[in-house]
Coordinates of C-alpha atoms and ligand atoms in Angstrom, one line a residue:
X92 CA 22.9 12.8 -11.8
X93 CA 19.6 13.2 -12.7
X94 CA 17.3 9.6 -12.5
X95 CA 15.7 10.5 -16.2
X96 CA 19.4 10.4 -17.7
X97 CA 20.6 7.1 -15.8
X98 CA 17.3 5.2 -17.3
X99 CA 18.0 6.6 -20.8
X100 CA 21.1 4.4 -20.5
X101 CA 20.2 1.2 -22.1
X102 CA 21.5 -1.0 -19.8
X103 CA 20.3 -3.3 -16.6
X104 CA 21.0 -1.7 -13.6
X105 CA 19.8 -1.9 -10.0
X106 CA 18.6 0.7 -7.2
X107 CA 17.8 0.1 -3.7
X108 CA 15.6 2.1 -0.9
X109 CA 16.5 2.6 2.5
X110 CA 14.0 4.5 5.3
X111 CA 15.6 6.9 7.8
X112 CA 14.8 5.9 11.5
X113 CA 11.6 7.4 13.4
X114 CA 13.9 9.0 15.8
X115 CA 17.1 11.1 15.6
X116 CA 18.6 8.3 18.2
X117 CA 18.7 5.7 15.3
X118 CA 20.5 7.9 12.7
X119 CA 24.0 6.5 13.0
X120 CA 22.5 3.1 12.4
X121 CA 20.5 3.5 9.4
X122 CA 23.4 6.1 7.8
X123 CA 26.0 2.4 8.8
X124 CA 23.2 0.3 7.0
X125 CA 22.8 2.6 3.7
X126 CA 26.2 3.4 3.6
X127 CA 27.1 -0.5 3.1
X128 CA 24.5 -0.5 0.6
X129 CA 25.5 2.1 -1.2
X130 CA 29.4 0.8 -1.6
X131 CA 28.0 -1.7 -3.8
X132 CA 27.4 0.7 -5.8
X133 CA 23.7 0.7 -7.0
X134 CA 22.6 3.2 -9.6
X135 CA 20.7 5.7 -7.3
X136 CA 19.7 4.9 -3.9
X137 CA 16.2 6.4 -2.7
X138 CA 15.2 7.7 0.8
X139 CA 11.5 7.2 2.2
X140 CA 10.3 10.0 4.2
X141 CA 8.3 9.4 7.9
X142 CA 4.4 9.0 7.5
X143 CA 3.2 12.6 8.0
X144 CA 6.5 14.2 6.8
X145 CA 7.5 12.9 10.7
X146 CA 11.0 12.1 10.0
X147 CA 11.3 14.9 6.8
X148 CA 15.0 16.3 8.3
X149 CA 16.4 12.9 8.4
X150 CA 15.2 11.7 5.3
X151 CA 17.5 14.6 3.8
X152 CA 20.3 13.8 6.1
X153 CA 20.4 10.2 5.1
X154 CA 20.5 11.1 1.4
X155 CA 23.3 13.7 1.9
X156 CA 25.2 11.3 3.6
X157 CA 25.2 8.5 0.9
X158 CA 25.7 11.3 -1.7
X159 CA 28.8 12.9 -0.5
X160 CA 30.7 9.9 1.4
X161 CA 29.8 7.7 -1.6
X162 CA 29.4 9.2 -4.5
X163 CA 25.9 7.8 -5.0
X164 CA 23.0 9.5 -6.8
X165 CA 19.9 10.3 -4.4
X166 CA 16.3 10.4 -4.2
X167 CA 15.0 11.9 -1.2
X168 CA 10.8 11.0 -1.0
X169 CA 7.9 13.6 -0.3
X170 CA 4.4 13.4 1.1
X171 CA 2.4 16.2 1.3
X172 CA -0.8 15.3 2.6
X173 CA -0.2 16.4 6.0
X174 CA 1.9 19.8 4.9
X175 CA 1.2 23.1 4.1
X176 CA 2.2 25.0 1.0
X177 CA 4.8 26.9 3.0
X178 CA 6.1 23.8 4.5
X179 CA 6.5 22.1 1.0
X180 CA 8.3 25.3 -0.4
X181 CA 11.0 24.9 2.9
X182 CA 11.5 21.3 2.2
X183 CA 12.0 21.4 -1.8
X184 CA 14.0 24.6 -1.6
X185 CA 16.5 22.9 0.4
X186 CA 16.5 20.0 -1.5
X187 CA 17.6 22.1 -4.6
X188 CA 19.6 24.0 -2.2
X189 CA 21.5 21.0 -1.3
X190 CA 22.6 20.1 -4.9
X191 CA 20.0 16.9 -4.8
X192 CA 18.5 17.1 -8.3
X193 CA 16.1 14.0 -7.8
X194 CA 12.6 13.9 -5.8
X195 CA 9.9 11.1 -5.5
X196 CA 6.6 13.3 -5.0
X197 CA 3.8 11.4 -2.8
X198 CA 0.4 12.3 -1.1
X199 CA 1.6 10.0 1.8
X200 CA -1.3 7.8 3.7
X201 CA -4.1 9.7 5.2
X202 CA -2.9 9.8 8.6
X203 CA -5.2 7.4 10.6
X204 CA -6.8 10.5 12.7
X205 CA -7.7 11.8 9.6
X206 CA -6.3 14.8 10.0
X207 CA -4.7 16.5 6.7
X208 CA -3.4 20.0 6.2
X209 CA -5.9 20.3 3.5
X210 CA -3.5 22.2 1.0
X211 CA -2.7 19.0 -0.7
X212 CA -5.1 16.5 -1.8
X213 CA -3.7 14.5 -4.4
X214 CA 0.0 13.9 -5.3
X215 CA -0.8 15.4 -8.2
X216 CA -0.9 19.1 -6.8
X217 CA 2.6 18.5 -4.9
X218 CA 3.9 17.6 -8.5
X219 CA 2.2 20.8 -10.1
X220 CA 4.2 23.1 -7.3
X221 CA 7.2 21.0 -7.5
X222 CA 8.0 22.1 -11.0
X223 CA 6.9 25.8 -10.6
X224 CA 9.4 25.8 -7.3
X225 CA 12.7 24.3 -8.5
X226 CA 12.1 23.5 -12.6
X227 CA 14.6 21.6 -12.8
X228 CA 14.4 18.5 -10.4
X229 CA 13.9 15.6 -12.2
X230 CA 10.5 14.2 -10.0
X231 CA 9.4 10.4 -9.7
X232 CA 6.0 9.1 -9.2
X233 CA 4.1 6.2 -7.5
X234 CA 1.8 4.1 -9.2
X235 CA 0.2 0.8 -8.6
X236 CA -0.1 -2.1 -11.4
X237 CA -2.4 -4.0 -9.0
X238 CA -4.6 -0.5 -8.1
X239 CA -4.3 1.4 -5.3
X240 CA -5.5 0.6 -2.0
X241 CA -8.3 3.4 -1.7
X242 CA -9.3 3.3 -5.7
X243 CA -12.7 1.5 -6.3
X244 CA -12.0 1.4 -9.8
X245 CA -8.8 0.5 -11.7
X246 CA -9.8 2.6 -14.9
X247 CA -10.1 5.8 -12.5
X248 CA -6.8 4.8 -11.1
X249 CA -5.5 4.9 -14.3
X250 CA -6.6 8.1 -15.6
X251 CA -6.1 10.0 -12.4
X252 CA -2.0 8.7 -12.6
X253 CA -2.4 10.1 -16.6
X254 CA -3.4 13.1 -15.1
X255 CA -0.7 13.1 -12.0
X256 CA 2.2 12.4 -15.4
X257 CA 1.2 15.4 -17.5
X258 CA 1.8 17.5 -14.0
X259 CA 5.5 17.1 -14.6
X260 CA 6.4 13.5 -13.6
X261 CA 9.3 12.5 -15.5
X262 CA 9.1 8.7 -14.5
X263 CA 7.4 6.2 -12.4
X264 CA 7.9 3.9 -9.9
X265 CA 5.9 0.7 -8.7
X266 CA 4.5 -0.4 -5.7
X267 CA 5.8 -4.0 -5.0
X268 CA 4.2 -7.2 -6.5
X269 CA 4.8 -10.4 -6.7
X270 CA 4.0 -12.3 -9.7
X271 CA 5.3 -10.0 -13.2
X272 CA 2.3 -10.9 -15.0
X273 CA 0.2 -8.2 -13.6
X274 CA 3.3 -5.8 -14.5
X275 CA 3.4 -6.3 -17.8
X276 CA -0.6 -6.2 -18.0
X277 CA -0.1 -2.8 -16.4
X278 CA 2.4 -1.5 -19.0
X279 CA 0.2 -2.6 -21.8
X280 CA -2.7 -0.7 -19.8
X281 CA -0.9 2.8 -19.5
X282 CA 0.6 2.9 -22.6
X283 CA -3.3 2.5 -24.2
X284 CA -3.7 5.6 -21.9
X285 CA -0.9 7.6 -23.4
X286 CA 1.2 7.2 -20.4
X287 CA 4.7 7.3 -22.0
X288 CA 7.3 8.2 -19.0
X289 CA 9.6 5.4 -18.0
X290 CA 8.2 2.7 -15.6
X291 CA 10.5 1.3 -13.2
X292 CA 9.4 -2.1 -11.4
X293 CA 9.8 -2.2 -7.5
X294 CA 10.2 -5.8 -6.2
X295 CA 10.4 -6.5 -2.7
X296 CA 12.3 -9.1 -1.5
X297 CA 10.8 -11.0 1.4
X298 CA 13.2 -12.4 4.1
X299 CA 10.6 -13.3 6.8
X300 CA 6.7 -14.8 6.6
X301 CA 5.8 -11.4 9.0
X302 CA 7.3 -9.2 6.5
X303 CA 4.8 -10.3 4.2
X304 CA 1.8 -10.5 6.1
X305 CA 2.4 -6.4 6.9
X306 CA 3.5 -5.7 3.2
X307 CA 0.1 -7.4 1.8
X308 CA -1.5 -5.7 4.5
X309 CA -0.7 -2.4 3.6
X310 CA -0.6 -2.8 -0.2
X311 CA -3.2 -5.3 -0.7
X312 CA -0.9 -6.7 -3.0
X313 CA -1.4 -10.4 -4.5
X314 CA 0.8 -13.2 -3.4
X315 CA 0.9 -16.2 -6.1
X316 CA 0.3 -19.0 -5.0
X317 CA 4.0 -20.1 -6.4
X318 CA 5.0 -17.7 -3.2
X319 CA 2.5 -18.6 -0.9
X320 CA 4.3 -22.1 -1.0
X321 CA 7.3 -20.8 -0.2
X322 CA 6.1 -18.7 2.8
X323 CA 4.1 -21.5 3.9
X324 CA 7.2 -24.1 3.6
X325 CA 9.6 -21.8 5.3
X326 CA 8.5 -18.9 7.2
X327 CA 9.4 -20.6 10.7
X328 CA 13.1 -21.1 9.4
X329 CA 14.9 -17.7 9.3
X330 CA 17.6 -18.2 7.2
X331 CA 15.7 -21.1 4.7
X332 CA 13.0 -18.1 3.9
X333 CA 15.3 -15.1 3.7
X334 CA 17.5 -17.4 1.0
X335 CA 14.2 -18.2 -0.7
X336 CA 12.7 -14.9 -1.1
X337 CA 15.7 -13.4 -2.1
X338 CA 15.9 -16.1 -5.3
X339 CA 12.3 -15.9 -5.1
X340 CA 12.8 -11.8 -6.1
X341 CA 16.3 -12.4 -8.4
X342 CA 13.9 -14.6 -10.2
X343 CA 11.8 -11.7 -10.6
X344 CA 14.3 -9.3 -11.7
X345 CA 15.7 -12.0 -14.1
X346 CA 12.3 -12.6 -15.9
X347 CA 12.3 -8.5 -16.0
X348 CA 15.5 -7.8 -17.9
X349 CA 15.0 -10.9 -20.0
X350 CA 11.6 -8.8 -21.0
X351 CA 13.5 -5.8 -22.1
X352 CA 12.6 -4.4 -18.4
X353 CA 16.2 -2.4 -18.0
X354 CA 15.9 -0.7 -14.4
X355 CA 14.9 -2.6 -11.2
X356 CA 14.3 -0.9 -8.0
X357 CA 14.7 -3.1 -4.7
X358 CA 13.0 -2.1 -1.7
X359 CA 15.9 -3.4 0.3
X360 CA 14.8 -2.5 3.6
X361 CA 17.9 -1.4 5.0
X362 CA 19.3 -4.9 4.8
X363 CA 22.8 -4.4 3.1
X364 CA 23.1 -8.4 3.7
X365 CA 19.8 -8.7 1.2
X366 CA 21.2 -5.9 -1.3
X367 CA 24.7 -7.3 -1.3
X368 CA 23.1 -11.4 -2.0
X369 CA 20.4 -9.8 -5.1
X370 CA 23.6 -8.3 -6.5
X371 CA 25.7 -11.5 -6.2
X372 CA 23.3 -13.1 -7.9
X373 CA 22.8 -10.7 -10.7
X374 CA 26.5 -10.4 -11.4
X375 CA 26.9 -11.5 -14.7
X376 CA 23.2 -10.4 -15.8
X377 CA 23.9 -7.1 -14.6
X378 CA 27.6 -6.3 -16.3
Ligands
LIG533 P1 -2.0 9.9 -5.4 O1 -1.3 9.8 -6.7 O2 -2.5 11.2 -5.0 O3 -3.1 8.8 -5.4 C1 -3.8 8.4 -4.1 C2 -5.2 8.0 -4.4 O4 -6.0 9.1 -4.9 C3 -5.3 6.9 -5.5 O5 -6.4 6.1 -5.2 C4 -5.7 7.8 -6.8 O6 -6.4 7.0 -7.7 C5 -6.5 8.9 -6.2 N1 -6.5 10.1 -6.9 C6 -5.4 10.7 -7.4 N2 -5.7 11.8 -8.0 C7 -7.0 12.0 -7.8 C8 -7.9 13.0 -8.2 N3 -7.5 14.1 -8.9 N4 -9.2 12.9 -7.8 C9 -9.6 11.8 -7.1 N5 -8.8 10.8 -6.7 C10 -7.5 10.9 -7.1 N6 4.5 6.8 1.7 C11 5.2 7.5 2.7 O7 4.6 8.0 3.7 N7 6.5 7.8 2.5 C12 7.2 7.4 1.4 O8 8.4 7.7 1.3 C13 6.6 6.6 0.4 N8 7.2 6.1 -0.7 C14 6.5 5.4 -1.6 C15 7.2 5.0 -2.8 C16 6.5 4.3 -3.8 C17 7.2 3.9 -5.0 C18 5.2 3.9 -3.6 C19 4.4 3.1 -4.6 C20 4.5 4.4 -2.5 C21 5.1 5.1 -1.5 N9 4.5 5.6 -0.3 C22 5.2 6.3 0.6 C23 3.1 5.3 -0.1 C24 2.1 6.3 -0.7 O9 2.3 7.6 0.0 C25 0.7 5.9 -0.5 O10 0.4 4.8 -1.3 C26 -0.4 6.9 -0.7 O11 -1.6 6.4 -0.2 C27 -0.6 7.4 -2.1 O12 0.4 8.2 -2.5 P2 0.4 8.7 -4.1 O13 1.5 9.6 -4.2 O14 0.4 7.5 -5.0 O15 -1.0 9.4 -4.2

């Protein structure tokens, strides 16, 4: 099923990520982990791919798996930063080939050597040959309600993701944040821009105090200072801080739907404990 068709649907529903391991050695443990998530039956499940396209075979292996033994709709990711035009072509014509009619299209990090392939500078090229390759695929986007990491300016930001939309993306997906505020700010900000494709929300949810020190890190994202009590309170307990920032992201999700915010995306880490306790909670909110 195509992503664009499950979010015309208007109803709340729920998606989780999973990564595929760095090495082929770890494959039957993360298949295990998103194959328990995916029997709770989430409504597409998405597949990160390596930094550098490291890890690109198994981040189509992991999504064939939860396709065919569970009937689950898939999203394999793509970076192109580091690939050539030839070795995009391979990698989305066996996508198609494989009957996988979702894609998330990404530039990926600069690798920290610096070294690109040079073919691809901006997502926004991989989503141009995307569509001329395989027309059909319904392709997902990153964007960043908070600005991303590299952009000096958050107006630039904005029009280069207008730009990146009218390429062919037919929805978007966030980078995590903590406090909903700065989503909905976001929304009101793109729309202004005549940014019109869906928007889907990805919340995190945080089960240890390192987890969020590397998230922030990397993403540069704000923690409240609602959450940064938490954290502070009960990072040293494991399982105090894994129940409070999984209430800590239902409430998230909650204040979403209650906002007319229909699809959440959870970036559930390969934890089908986390996935399983987020749709527990959600049960009645979610039928
Ligand atoms: P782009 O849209 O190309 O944007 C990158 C930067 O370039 C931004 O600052 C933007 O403002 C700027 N820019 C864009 N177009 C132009 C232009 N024409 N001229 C000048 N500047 C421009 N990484 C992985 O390695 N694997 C994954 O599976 C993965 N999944 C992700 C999923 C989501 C939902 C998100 C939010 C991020 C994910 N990432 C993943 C991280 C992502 O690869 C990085 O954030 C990367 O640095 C940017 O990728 P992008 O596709 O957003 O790039």
């Amino acid at each position: 099923m195509k992503i664009s068709d499950i979010l015309a649907q208007n109803k709340p529903s729920i998606s989780f990520e999973v990564f595929p391991p760095k090495q082929e050695t770890g494959l039957d443990g993360v298949k295990q982990a998103a194959g328990a998530i995916a029997v709770l039956e989430p409504s597409f499940m998405s597949v990160t791919y390596g930094a550098a396209g490291s890890t690109s075979k198994l981040t189509i292996e992991v999504a064939k798996d939860i396709r065919d033994l569970h009937g689950v709709t898939v999203m394999p990711h793509l970076t192109c930063v580091a690939s050539t035009r030839e070795q995009i072509r391979d990698m989305v014509t066996k996508i198609q080939a494989e009957g996988i009619e979702n894609i998330m299209a990404l530039r990926g990090d600069i690798p920290k050597d610096g070294v690109i392939a040079h073919d691809y500078l901006h997502a926004s090229d991989l989503i141009t040959d995307i569509r001329a390759i395989a027309p059909d695929l319904c392709i997902g986007g990153a964007c960043y309600p908070e600005g991303h990491v590299e952009s000096e300016h958050k107006k630039d930001d904005i029009d280069f993701l207008k730009f990146k939309v009218d390429c062919g993306l037919d929805f978007l997906t966030t980078q995590m944040f903590f406090d909903n505020n700065i989503f909905y700010n976001f929304l009101y900000r793109i729309k202004d821009k005549g940014i019109n494709v869906p928007v889907i929300p990805g919340i995190m949810p945080v089960t240890t105090a390192k987890q969020l020190s590397r998230s922030v890190q990397l993403s540069g994202t704000n923690v409240p200072e609602r959450f940064r009590a938490i954290v502070d309170r009960f990072g040293d307990d494991p399982d105090s801080m894994r129940q409070a920032g999984i209430i800590y992201a239902c409430e998230q999700i909650i204040d979403l739907i209650a906002n007319g915010v229909n699809h959440i995306h959870v970036y559930s880490m390969n934890k089908p404990e986390v996935a399983k306790a987020i749709l527990d909670n959600l049960k009645y909110i979610l039928e």
